[in-house]
């Protein structure tokens, strides 16, 4: 499984770990893969600097990636306003009916109040919020890969990253967008099958991966969506992937910061519990079914707002459900993003344990396949 991409990046195995947790980034990179730090829920440049300073200080000689969200389609994007003005404007666009419904759900589920009356932060989901963060990441020698979610990065972003000597890629689940990524000159794509956690499309991995590999060849394709063991990794590599990109696998590891109540929700979930809903961000997103995702399907309740308004609407619940994961019925309305592979994840492992398990299972599966070859 030592691919060209491993050689380019000087990593032992092409296992990419997407995570919002800095400890996971460090531990996966130290174990021979590459941790990719997701900036979506980082609330300011200062906060990002703190996270990346910590990673730089703990990762030794290893490298890491940085994942940003510059969406192709978002209400208010490109309006020429500053990040703060844009955020204020977006807040004004949220109907009272939606706020009232959200607050009612939160109250009914006994989620404790936030400890002060600060407005919940939005995170980094627009070009205006992301650019200063990207500029900071590009000053860090160990940050070697940039990945964009939710669309093809603008040309000036791609140029800026490549001029700095780094690789840039982007996620997609469709041939059309994969070709757009290729035409934009990206270095690789992440082919994200529908079973994956977080934002996702509709095409399952077993169809998506080879279709996208063929569509953009010889560009490297990293396979994502539904990889939780070495057999699934072998399947991806067998379909022509240059590596695997994993998200759900790292939600329950020892090093993940989440509270135990949230990890327990994941550990006891079945694959059928990971459903898609627009109720958290306004875009289709896969997460654990609960009272929150179900309530937004009921025609008697409001419809989810377009992205990123729904993201803003849910920002207070998101911070409260993370902070008070075990209080009241918080887990019944918590933002527990994950893919269908969550049904396979039933115990807490370390990052190093997961990486070596994947490699061991991959080798065993490959040997079993080789054993099927005629003499
Ligand atoms: C909780 C959660 C949050 C995610 N947030 C992002 C994100 O901010 N940016 C991104 O590129 N992908 C995000 N993803 C998607 C992952 O990068 C990855 O494509 C997906 O998890 C792969 O499928 P898997 O969950 O089956 O491993 C997220 C996934 C999860 C589970």
mmCIF file of C-alpha atoms and ligand atoms in Angstrom:
data_model
loop_
_atom_site.group_PDB
_atom_site.id
_atom_site.type_symbol
_atom_site.label_atom_id
_atom_site.label_comp_id
_atom_site.label_asym_id
_atom_site.label_seq_id
_atom_site.Cartn_x
_atom_site.Cartn_y
_atom_site.Cartn_z
ATOM 1 C CA UNK A 1 0.000 0.000 0.000
ATOM 2 C CA UNK A 2 3.020 2.304 -0.339
ATOM 3 C CA UNK A 3 1.706 4.594 -3.091
ATOM 4 C CA UNK A 4 3.176 7.564 -4.980
ATOM 5 C CA UNK A 5 1.289 9.797 -2.565
ATOM 6 C CA UNK A 6 3.135 8.202 0.391
ATOM 7 C CA UNK A 7 6.410 8.912 -1.371
ATOM 8 C CA UNK A 8 5.450 12.527 -2.101
ATOM 9 C CA UNK A 9 4.345 13.154 1.466
ATOM 10 C CA UNK A 10 6.926 10.928 3.152
ATOM 11 C CA UNK A 11 4.346 8.945 5.125
ATOM 12 C CA UNK A 12 4.449 5.183 5.774
ATOM 13 C CA UNK A 13 0.853 4.331 4.920
ATOM 14 C CA UNK A 14 -1.766 6.256 2.915
ATOM 15 C CA UNK A 15 -4.227 6.460 5.814
ATOM 16 C CA UNK A 16 -5.696 9.967 6.135
ATOM 17 C CA UNK A 17 -7.525 10.697 9.380
ATOM 18 C CA UNK A 18 -9.972 13.592 9.184
ATOM 19 C CA UNK A 19 -10.660 14.977 12.654
ATOM 20 C CA UNK A 20 -11.551 18.128 14.571
ATOM 21 C CA UNK A 21 -9.292 16.981 17.420
ATOM 22 C CA UNK A 22 -5.631 18.001 17.522
ATOM 23 C CA UNK A 23 -4.551 14.991 19.607
ATOM 24 C CA UNK A 24 -5.895 12.632 16.947
ATOM 25 C CA UNK A 25 -4.000 14.564 14.242
ATOM 26 C CA UNK A 26 -0.747 14.136 16.135
ATOM 27 C CA UNK A 27 -1.218 10.494 17.091
ATOM 28 C CA UNK A 28 -2.236 9.293 13.617
ATOM 29 C CA UNK A 29 0.683 11.095 11.998
ATOM 30 C CA UNK A 30 3.051 9.615 14.573
ATOM 31 C CA UNK A 31 1.630 6.155 13.843
ATOM 32 C CA UNK A 32 2.619 6.426 10.157
ATOM 33 C CA UNK A 33 -0.564 7.835 8.581
ATOM 34 C CA UNK A 34 -1.488 11.505 8.314
ATOM 35 C CA UNK A 35 -3.818 13.435 10.591
ATOM 36 C CA UNK A 36 -5.862 16.159 8.904
ATOM 37 C CA UNK A 37 -7.120 18.931 11.155
ATOM 38 C CA UNK A 38 -10.622 20.189 10.304
ATOM 39 C CA UNK A 39 -11.049 23.939 10.796
ATOM 40 C CA UNK A 40 -14.826 24.101 10.369
ATOM 41 C CA UNK A 41 -15.543 24.577 14.068
ATOM 42 C CA UNK A 42 -12.586 26.807 14.874
ATOM 43 C CA UNK A 43 -13.998 30.154 15.890
ATOM 44 C CA UNK A 44 -11.167 32.629 15.403
ATOM 45 C CA UNK A 45 -7.653 32.987 14.061
ATOM 46 C CA UNK A 46 -6.341 33.065 17.630
ATOM 47 C CA UNK A 47 -8.047 29.767 18.398
ATOM 48 C CA UNK A 48 -6.616 28.217 15.233
ATOM 49 C CA UNK A 49 -3.100 29.400 16.099
ATOM 50 C CA UNK A 50 -3.398 27.759 19.493
ATOM 51 C CA UNK A 51 -4.464 24.447 17.913
ATOM 52 C CA UNK A 52 -1.789 24.452 15.206
ATOM 53 C CA UNK A 53 0.934 25.617 17.632
ATOM 54 C CA UNK A 54 0.051 22.621 19.788
ATOM 55 C CA UNK A 55 0.180 20.247 16.825
ATOM 56 C CA UNK A 56 3.513 21.682 15.646
ATOM 57 C CA UNK A 57 4.948 21.276 19.145
ATOM 58 C CA UNK A 58 3.813 17.666 19.599
ATOM 59 C CA UNK A 59 4.008 16.043 16.180
ATOM 60 C CA UNK A 60 7.804 15.695 16.037
ATOM 61 C CA UNK A 61 9.168 15.288 12.504
ATOM 62 C CA UNK A 62 5.842 14.142 11.088
ATOM 63 C CA UNK A 63 3.521 16.092 8.822
ATOM 64 C CA UNK A 64 -0.188 16.886 8.916
ATOM 65 C CA UNK A 65 -2.988 18.206 6.762
ATOM 66 C CA UNK A 66 -5.429 21.101 7.112
ATOM 67 C CA UNK A 67 -9.053 20.864 6.005
ATOM 68 C CA UNK A 68 -11.030 24.000 5.200
ATOM 69 C CA UNK A 69 -14.572 24.689 4.078
ATOM 70 C CA UNK A 70 -14.981 27.132 1.196
ATOM 71 C CA UNK A 71 -18.410 26.174 -0.122
ATOM 72 C CA UNK A 72 -19.371 26.744 -3.762
ATOM 73 C CA UNK A 73 -22.922 27.548 -2.724
ATOM 74 C CA UNK A 74 -23.779 29.456 0.429
ATOM 75 C CA UNK A 75 -26.253 32.211 1.196
ATOM 76 C CA UNK A 76 -24.372 35.516 1.535
ATOM 77 C CA UNK A 77 -20.995 34.303 0.215
ATOM 78 C CA UNK A 78 -19.041 36.700 -1.982
ATOM 79 C CA UNK A 79 -21.177 39.695 -0.972
ATOM 80 C CA UNK A 80 -18.083 41.825 -0.368
ATOM 81 C CA UNK A 81 -18.819 42.154 3.355
ATOM 82 C CA UNK A 82 -16.281 41.397 6.088
ATOM 83 C CA UNK A 83 -16.612 38.086 7.943
ATOM 84 C CA UNK A 84 -18.215 39.829 10.940
ATOM 85 C CA UNK A 85 -20.669 41.852 8.813
ATOM 86 C CA UNK A 86 -21.614 38.747 6.890
ATOM 87 C CA UNK A 87 -22.226 36.805 10.089
ATOM 88 C CA UNK A 88 -24.434 39.605 11.476
ATOM 89 C CA UNK A 89 -26.424 39.649 8.249
ATOM 90 C CA UNK A 90 -26.894 35.881 8.334
ATOM 91 C CA UNK A 91 -28.191 36.021 11.907
ATOM 92 C CA UNK A 92 -30.766 38.607 10.845
ATOM 93 C CA UNK A 93 -32.041 36.220 8.163
ATOM 94 C CA UNK A 94 -33.079 33.516 10.638
ATOM 95 C CA UNK A 95 -36.878 33.484 11.092
ATOM 96 C CA UNK A 96 -38.218 33.777 14.639
ATOM 97 C CA UNK A 97 -40.279 30.621 14.091
ATOM 98 C CA UNK A 98 -37.074 28.591 13.653
ATOM 99 C CA UNK A 99 -35.429 30.103 16.716
ATOM 100 C CA UNK A 100 -38.528 29.428 18.833
ATOM 101 C CA UNK A 101 -38.749 25.823 17.652
ATOM 102 C CA UNK A 102 -35.064 25.230 18.361
ATOM 103 C CA UNK A 103 -35.293 26.727 21.851
ATOM 104 C CA UNK A 104 -38.395 24.659 22.596
ATOM 105 C CA UNK A 105 -36.573 21.435 21.639
ATOM 106 C CA UNK A 106 -33.568 22.406 23.759
ATOM 107 C CA UNK A 107 -35.747 23.198 26.799
ATOM 108 C CA UNK A 108 -37.809 20.022 26.454
ATOM 109 C CA UNK A 109 -34.622 17.938 26.457
ATOM 110 C CA UNK A 110 -33.144 19.556 29.559
ATOM 111 C CA UNK A 111 -29.918 20.742 27.949
ATOM 112 C CA UNK A 112 -28.288 23.154 30.437
ATOM 113 C CA UNK A 113 -27.909 26.831 29.537
ATOM 114 C CA UNK A 114 -24.596 28.026 28.152
ATOM 115 C CA UNK A 115 -22.559 29.577 30.974
ATOM 116 C CA UNK A 116 -22.719 33.128 29.594
ATOM 117 C CA UNK A 117 -24.919 35.047 27.178
ATOM 118 C CA UNK A 118 -22.357 35.239 24.356
ATOM 119 C CA UNK A 119 -23.636 34.706 20.843
ATOM 120 C CA UNK A 120 -22.684 31.214 19.685
ATOM 121 C CA UNK A 121 -19.750 31.309 17.280
ATOM 122 C CA UNK A 122 -20.265 30.234 13.693
ATOM 123 C CA UNK A 123 -16.904 28.542 13.059
ATOM 124 C CA UNK A 124 -15.102 28.868 9.724
ATOM 125 C CA UNK A 125 -17.541 28.148 6.923
ATOM 126 C CA UNK A 126 -17.117 31.049 4.536
ATOM 127 C CA UNK A 127 -14.266 32.301 2.380
ATOM 128 C CA UNK A 128 -13.970 35.417 4.537
ATOM 129 C CA UNK A 129 -13.563 33.362 7.724
ATOM 130 C CA UNK A 130 -11.274 30.749 6.179
ATOM 131 C CA UNK A 131 -8.678 32.880 4.344
ATOM 132 C CA UNK A 132 -6.767 34.242 7.383
ATOM 133 C CA UNK A 133 -6.681 30.710 8.801
ATOM 134 C CA UNK A 134 -5.340 29.256 5.567
ATOM 135 C CA UNK A 135 -2.658 31.948 5.433
ATOM 136 C CA UNK A 136 -1.567 30.941 8.919
ATOM 137 C CA UNK A 137 -1.500 27.215 8.082
ATOM 138 C CA UNK A 138 0.669 27.915 5.034
ATOM 139 C CA UNK A 139 3.345 29.434 7.275
ATOM 140 C CA UNK A 140 3.783 26.102 9.071
ATOM 141 C CA UNK A 141 6.383 23.779 7.511
ATOM 142 C CA UNK A 142 4.843 20.565 8.898
ATOM 143 C CA UNK A 143 1.445 21.341 7.411
ATOM 144 C CA UNK A 144 1.889 19.795 3.975
ATOM 145 C CA UNK A 145 -1.611 19.158 2.606
ATOM 146 C CA UNK A 146 -4.671 21.373 2.223
ATOM 147 C CA UNK A 147 -8.110 19.931 1.510
ATOM 148 C CA UNK A 148 -11.332 21.772 0.760
ATOM 149 C CA UNK A 149 -14.786 20.458 1.578
ATOM 150 C CA UNK A 150 -18.016 21.414 -0.249
ATOM 151 C CA UNK A 151 -16.596 22.469 -3.601
ATOM 152 C CA UNK A 152 -13.679 23.299 -5.864
ATOM 153 C CA UNK A 153 -11.420 25.838 -4.156
ATOM 154 C CA UNK A 154 -11.166 29.193 -5.961
ATOM 155 C CA UNK A 155 -8.177 29.475 -8.338
ATOM 156 C CA UNK A 156 -6.311 31.968 -6.181
ATOM 157 C CA UNK A 157 -6.500 29.556 -3.234
ATOM 158 C CA UNK A 158 -5.165 26.648 -5.293
ATOM 159 C CA UNK A 159 -2.337 28.793 -6.624
ATOM 160 C CA UNK A 160 -1.455 30.075 -3.182
ATOM 161 C CA UNK A 161 -1.242 26.530 -1.774
ATOM 162 C CA UNK A 162 0.699 25.073 -4.697
ATOM 163 C CA UNK A 163 3.097 28.039 -4.857
ATOM 164 C CA UNK A 164 3.932 27.285 -1.235
ATOM 165 C CA UNK A 165 5.044 23.772 -2.262
ATOM 166 C CA UNK A 166 2.051 21.995 -0.744
ATOM 167 C CA UNK A 167 -0.537 19.664 -2.204
ATOM 168 C CA UNK A 168 -4.177 20.659 -2.458
ATOM 169 C CA UNK A 169 -7.185 18.381 -2.866
ATOM 170 C CA UNK A 170 -10.937 18.507 -2.413
ATOM 171 C CA UNK A 171 -13.768 16.174 -1.505
ATOM 172 C CA UNK A 172 -16.551 15.168 -3.825
ATOM 173 C CA UNK A 173 -19.003 12.351 -4.370
ATOM 174 C CA UNK A 174 -19.786 12.944 -8.056
ATOM 175 C CA UNK A 175 -18.017 12.601 -11.396
ATOM 176 C CA UNK A 176 -19.042 16.112 -12.438
ATOM 177 C CA UNK A 177 -17.407 17.750 -9.431
ATOM 178 C CA UNK A 178 -14.387 15.433 -9.626
ATOM 179 C CA UNK A 179 -13.782 16.637 -13.179
ATOM 180 C CA UNK A 180 -14.184 20.252 -12.058
ATOM 181 C CA UNK A 181 -11.537 19.617 -9.365
ATOM 182 C CA UNK A 182 -9.227 18.178 -12.014
ATOM 183 C CA UNK A 183 -9.780 21.066 -14.406
ATOM 184 C CA UNK A 184 -9.000 23.475 -11.589
ATOM 185 C CA UNK A 185 -5.563 21.843 -11.333
ATOM 186 C CA UNK A 186 -5.864 20.250 -7.900
ATOM 187 C CA UNK A 187 -3.296 17.605 -6.944
ATOM 188 C CA UNK A 188 -5.754 14.929 -5.789
ATOM 189 C CA UNK A 189 -9.396 14.363 -4.967
ATOM 190 C CA UNK A 190 -11.098 12.634 -2.073
ATOM 191 C CA UNK A 191 -13.886 10.432 -3.472
ATOM 192 C CA UNK A 192 -16.450 10.487 -0.719
ATOM 193 C CA UNK A 193 -19.090 7.750 -0.854
ATOM 194 C CA UNK A 194 -22.550 8.404 0.494
ATOM 195 C CA UNK A 195 -22.129 6.131 3.520
ATOM 196 C CA UNK A 196 -19.531 8.498 5.003
ATOM 197 C CA UNK A 197 -20.093 10.736 8.000
ATOM 198 C CA UNK A 198 -20.690 14.480 7.699
ATOM 199 C CA UNK A 199 -21.761 16.106 4.419
ATOM 200 C CA UNK A 200 -22.291 13.499 1.758
ATOM 201 C CA UNK A 201 -23.835 12.810 -1.614
ATOM 202 C CA UNK A 202 -25.972 9.951 -2.797
ATOM 203 C CA UNK A 203 -23.604 7.500 -4.502
ATOM 204 C CA UNK A 204 -22.302 4.610 -2.429
ATOM 205 C CA UNK A 205 -18.548 4.045 -2.181
ATOM 206 C CA UNK A 206 -18.398 0.859 -4.249
ATOM 207 C CA UNK A 207 -19.791 2.773 -7.234
ATOM 208 C CA UNK A 208 -18.295 6.181 -6.460
ATOM 209 C CA UNK A 209 -14.635 5.160 -5.989
ATOM 210 C CA UNK A 210 -13.899 3.417 -9.316
ATOM 211 C CA UNK A 211 -16.092 5.861 -11.225
ATOM 212 C CA UNK A 212 -14.098 8.820 -9.918
ATOM 213 C CA UNK A 213 -10.757 7.015 -10.304
ATOM 214 C CA UNK A 214 -11.532 6.538 -13.997
ATOM 215 C CA UNK A 215 -12.952 10.039 -14.416
ATOM 216 C CA UNK A 216 -9.830 11.877 -13.248
ATOM 217 C CA UNK A 217 -7.025 9.381 -14.052
ATOM 218 C CA UNK A 218 -4.075 9.649 -13.644
ATOM 219 C CA UNK A 219 -4.857 12.081 -10.840
ATOM 220 C CA UNK A 220 -4.607 10.347 -7.440
ATOM 221 C CA UNK A 221 -7.928 9.570 -5.756
ATOM 222 C CA UNK A 222 -8.211 8.995 -2.027
ATOM 223 C CA UNK A 223 -11.211 6.851 -1.127
ATOM 224 C CA UNK A 224 -13.562 7.945 1.670
ATOM 225 C CA UNK A 225 -16.854 6.765 3.093
ATOM 226 C CA UNK A 226 -17.285 3.508 4.947
ATOM 227 C CA UNK A 227 -13.702 2.549 5.750
ATOM 228 C CA UNK A 228 -13.440 1.071 9.211
ATOM 229 C CA UNK A 229 -11.227 -1.969 8.723
ATOM 230 C CA UNK A 230 -8.415 -3.323 6.575
ATOM 231 C CA UNK A 231 -10.745 -5.284 4.313
ATOM 232 C CA UNK A 232 -12.542 -2.078 3.356
ATOM 233 C CA UNK A 233 -9.187 -0.419 2.830
ATOM 234 C CA UNK A 234 -8.074 -3.245 0.533
ATOM 235 C CA UNK A 235 -11.311 -2.884 -1.439
ATOM 236 C CA UNK A 236 -10.597 0.829 -1.930
ATOM 237 C CA UNK A 237 -7.017 0.217 -3.033
ATOM 238 C CA UNK A 238 -8.226 -2.587 -5.299
ATOM 239 C CA UNK A 239 -10.504 -0.096 -7.045
ATOM 240 C CA UNK A 240 -7.549 2.135 -7.822
ATOM 241 C CA UNK A 241 -7.435 4.465 -4.824
ATOM 242 C CA UNK A 242 -4.121 6.034 -3.874
ATOM 243 C CA UNK A 243 -5.054 5.997 -0.199
ATOM 244 C CA UNK A 244 -7.964 6.068 2.231
ATOM 245 C CA UNK A 245 -9.593 9.016 3.995
ATOM 246 C CA UNK A 246 -11.411 8.180 7.205
ATOM 247 C CA UNK A 247 -13.572 10.189 9.610
ATOM 248 C CA UNK A 248 -15.901 8.067 11.743
ATOM 249 C CA UNK A 249 -13.051 5.831 12.892
ATOM 250 C CA UNK A 250 -11.603 8.595 15.043
ATOM 251 C CA UNK A 251 -14.741 9.717 16.882
ATOM 252 C CA UNK A 252 -14.404 7.196 19.689
ATOM 253 C CA UNK A 253 -10.634 6.775 20.031
ATOM 254 C CA UNK A 254 -8.993 7.301 23.420
ATOM 255 C CA UNK A 255 -7.440 10.540 22.226
ATOM 256 C CA UNK A 256 -10.690 12.108 20.934
ATOM 257 C CA UNK A 257 -11.827 15.003 23.131
ATOM 258 C CA UNK A 258 -15.541 14.179 23.099
ATOM 259 C CA UNK A 259 -17.275 13.457 26.405
ATOM 260 C CA UNK A 260 -17.983 9.821 27.299
ATOM 261 C CA UNK A 261 -21.755 10.207 26.833
ATOM 262 C CA UNK A 262 -21.239 11.125 23.185
ATOM 263 C CA UNK A 263 -18.705 8.328 22.640
ATOM 264 C CA UNK A 264 -21.212 5.885 24.147
ATOM 265 C CA UNK A 265 -23.882 7.027 21.673
ATOM 266 C CA UNK A 266 -21.489 6.160 18.874
ATOM 267 C CA UNK A 267 -20.328 2.851 20.361
ATOM 268 C CA UNK A 268 -23.838 1.493 20.721
ATOM 269 C CA UNK A 269 -25.069 2.696 17.308
ATOM 270 C CA UNK A 270 -25.886 0.386 14.408
ATOM 271 C CA UNK A 271 -25.116 1.209 10.779
ATOM 272 C CA UNK A 272 -28.827 1.893 10.222
ATOM 273 C CA UNK A 273 -28.707 4.675 12.835
ATOM 274 C CA UNK A 274 -26.453 6.860 10.647
ATOM 275 C CA UNK A 275 -28.996 8.782 8.585
ATOM 276 C CA UNK A 276 -28.866 11.840 6.336
ATOM 277 C CA UNK A 277 -30.582 15.072 7.293
ATOM 278 C CA UNK A 278 -30.436 18.779 6.498
ATOM 279 C CA UNK A 279 -31.405 19.639 10.055
ATOM 280 C CA UNK A 280 -27.898 20.557 11.249
ATOM 281 C CA UNK A 281 -26.343 22.627 8.481
ATOM 282 C CA UNK A 282 -28.924 22.993 5.711
ATOM 283 C CA UNK A 283 -26.946 20.591 3.497
ATOM 284 C CA UNK A 284 -27.286 16.835 3.472
ATOM 285 C CA UNK A 285 -25.240 15.523 6.360
ATOM 286 C CA UNK A 286 -24.936 12.004 7.819
ATOM 287 C CA UNK A 287 -25.249 11.614 11.573
ATOM 288 C CA UNK A 288 -26.940 9.600 14.279
ATOM 289 C CA UNK A 289 -30.709 9.616 14.069
ATOM 290 C CA UNK A 290 -32.274 11.179 17.160
ATOM 291 C CA UNK A 291 -35.202 13.379 18.221
ATOM 292 C CA UNK A 292 -33.603 16.366 16.496
ATOM 293 C CA UNK A 293 -33.192 14.794 13.049
ATOM 294 C CA UNK A 294 -36.672 13.249 13.256
ATOM 295 C CA UNK A 295 -38.428 16.439 14.369
ATOM 296 C CA UNK A 296 -37.306 18.303 11.247
ATOM 297 C CA UNK A 297 -38.989 15.712 9.053
ATOM 298 C CA UNK A 298 -42.390 16.373 10.592
ATOM 299 C CA UNK A 299 -44.443 18.632 8.243
ATOM 300 C CA UNK A 300 -45.966 20.285 11.320
ATOM 301 C CA UNK A 301 -42.516 21.716 12.193
ATOM 302 C CA UNK A 302 -40.431 24.262 10.262
ATOM 303 C CA UNK A 303 -38.299 23.120 7.307
ATOM 304 C CA UNK A 304 -34.500 23.324 7.620
ATOM 305 C CA UNK A 305 -33.089 26.644 6.392
ATOM 306 C CA UNK A 306 -30.561 26.802 3.539
ATOM 307 C CA UNK A 307 -26.853 26.493 4.341
ATOM 308 C CA UNK A 308 -25.334 28.224 6.274
ATOM 309 C CA UNK A 309 -28.431 29.585 8.060
ATOM 310 C CA UNK A 310 -29.331 26.216 9.570
ATOM 311 C CA UNK A 311 -25.723 25.886 10.724
ATOM 312 C CA UNK A 312 -26.059 29.187 12.555
ATOM 313 C CA UNK A 313 -29.452 28.271 13.961
ATOM 314 C CA UNK A 314 -27.994 25.084 15.474
ATOM 315 C CA UNK A 315 -24.764 26.649 16.750
ATOM 316 C CA UNK A 316 -26.032 27.196 20.303
ATOM 317 C CA UNK A 317 -27.364 23.640 20.529
ATOM 318 C CA UNK A 318 -24.082 22.341 19.081
ATOM 319 C CA UNK A 319 -21.930 23.999 21.731
ATOM 320 C CA UNK A 320 -24.329 23.108 24.550
ATOM 321 C CA UNK A 321 -24.713 19.481 23.515
ATOM 322 C CA UNK A 322 -20.924 19.085 23.309
ATOM 323 C CA UNK A 323 -20.361 20.736 26.689
ATOM 324 C CA UNK A 324 -23.264 19.033 28.498
ATOM 325 C CA UNK A 325 -23.237 15.714 26.658
ATOM 326 C CA UNK A 326 -24.482 13.674 29.608
ATOM 327 C CA UNK A 327 -27.022 16.127 31.077
ATOM 328 C CA UNK A 328 -30.769 15.601 30.669
ATOM 329 C CA UNK A 329 -31.700 14.095 27.309
ATOM 330 C CA UNK A 330 -28.897 15.912 25.509
ATOM 331 C CA UNK A 331 -27.926 12.870 23.436
ATOM 332 C CA UNK A 332 -31.419 12.827 21.964
ATOM 333 C CA UNK A 333 -30.786 16.168 20.269
ATOM 334 C CA UNK A 334 -26.968 16.172 19.994
ATOM 335 C CA UNK A 335 -25.012 16.731 16.782
ATOM 336 C CA UNK A 336 -23.464 13.253 16.478
ATOM 337 C CA UNK A 337 -22.059 13.225 12.958
ATOM 338 C CA UNK A 338 -20.880 9.813 11.738
ATOM 339 C CA UNK A 339 -21.051 7.411 8.808
ATOM 340 C CA UNK A 340 -22.662 4.005 8.447
ATOM 341 C CA UNK A 341 -19.386 2.396 9.445
ATOM 342 C CA UNK A 342 -20.198 3.450 13.006
ATOM 343 C CA UNK A 343 -21.970 0.097 13.376
ATOM 344 C CA UNK A 344 -18.550 -1.565 13.174
ATOM 345 C CA UNK A 345 -17.018 0.606 15.864
ATOM 346 C CA UNK A 346 -17.846 -0.993 19.186
ATOM 347 C CA UNK A 347 -14.879 -0.348 21.432
ATOM 348 C CA UNK A 348 -12.492 2.407 22.332
ATOM 349 C CA UNK A 349 -9.082 2.012 20.711
ATOM 350 C CA UNK A 350 -6.002 4.219 20.538
ATOM 351 C CA UNK A 351 -5.088 5.980 17.290
ATOM 352 C CA UNK A 352 -1.967 3.859 17.017
ATOM 353 C CA UNK A 353 -4.088 0.761 17.653
ATOM 354 C CA UNK A 354 -6.481 1.686 14.839
ATOM 355 C CA UNK A 355 -3.655 2.308 12.358
ATOM 356 C CA UNK A 356 -1.924 -0.988 13.154
ATOM 357 C CA UNK A 357 -5.245 -2.871 13.107
ATOM 358 C CA UNK A 358 -6.013 -1.495 9.630
ATOM 359 C CA UNK A 359 -2.589 -2.502 8.343
ATOM 360 C CA UNK A 360 -2.820 -6.001 9.883
ATOM 361 C CA UNK A 361 -6.328 -6.608 8.521
ATOM 362 C CA UNK A 362 -5.301 -5.277 5.110
ATOM 363 C CA UNK A 363 -2.352 -7.688 4.930
ATOM 364 C CA UNK A 364 -4.486 -10.649 6.087
ATOM 365 C CA UNK A 365 -7.173 -9.863 3.525
ATOM 366 C CA UNK A 366 -4.608 -9.458 0.761
ATOM 367 C CA UNK A 367 -3.052 -12.824 1.624
ATOM 368 C CA UNK A 368 -6.475 -14.459 1.636
ATOM 369 C CA UNK A 369 -7.165 -12.982 -1.817
ATOM 370 C CA UNK A 370 -3.778 -14.080 -3.140
ATOM 371 C CA UNK A 371 -4.587 -17.564 -1.868
ATOM 372 C CA UNK A 372 -7.515 -17.637 -4.282
ATOM 373 C CA UNK A 373 -5.262 -17.250 -7.313
ATOM 374 C CA UNK A 374 -4.886 -20.424 -9.371
ATOM 375 C CA UNK A 375 -1.493 -22.159 -8.999
HETATM 376 C C1 LIG B 1 -18.351 14.367 12.688
HETATM 377 C C2 LIG B 1 -17.819 14.559 11.298
HETATM 378 C C3 LIG B 1 -17.519 15.843 10.864
HETATM 379 C C4 LIG B 1 -17.006 16.056 9.589
HETATM 380 N N1 LIG B 1 -16.662 17.314 9.207
HETATM 381 C C5 LIG B 1 -15.990 17.485 8.037
HETATM 382 C C6 LIG B 1 -15.410 18.748 7.705
HETATM 383 O O1 LIG B 1 -15.529 19.726 8.439
HETATM 384 N N2 LIG B 1 -14.705 18.823 6.544
HETATM 385 C C7 LIG B 1 -14.526 17.741 5.717
HETATM 386 O O2 LIG B 1 -13.843 17.846 4.694
HETATM 387 N N3 LIG B 1 -15.094 16.559 5.998
HETATM 388 C C8 LIG B 1 -15.784 16.393 7.147
HETATM 389 N N4 LIG B 1 -16.302 15.168 7.456
HETATM 390 C C9 LIG B 1 -16.225 14.084 6.471
HETATM 391 C C10 LIG B 1 -14.890 13.358 6.546
HETATM 392 O O3 LIG B 1 -13.866 14.161 6.056
HETATM 393 C C11 LIG B 1 -14.916 12.071 5.726
HETATM 394 O O4 LIG B 1 -15.127 12.386 4.373
HETATM 395 C C12 LIG B 1 -15.933 11.034 6.146
HETATM 396 O O5 LIG B 1 -15.973 10.940 7.546
HETATM 397 C C13 LIG B 1 -15.543 9.688 5.543
HETATM 398 O O6 LIG B 1 -16.455 8.690 5.819
HETATM 399 P P1 LIG B 1 -16.432 7.772 7.150
HETATM 400 O O7 LIG B 1 -17.063 8.605 8.191
HETATM 401 O O8 LIG B 1 -17.220 6.590 6.761
HETATM 402 O O9 LIG B 1 -14.988 7.459 7.451
HETATM 403 C C14 LIG B 1 -16.823 14.942 8.722
HETATM 404 C C15 LIG B 1 -17.136 13.654 9.166
HETATM 405 C C16 LIG B 1 -17.602 13.461 10.443
HETATM 406 C C17 LIG B 1 -17.897 12.047 10.889
#
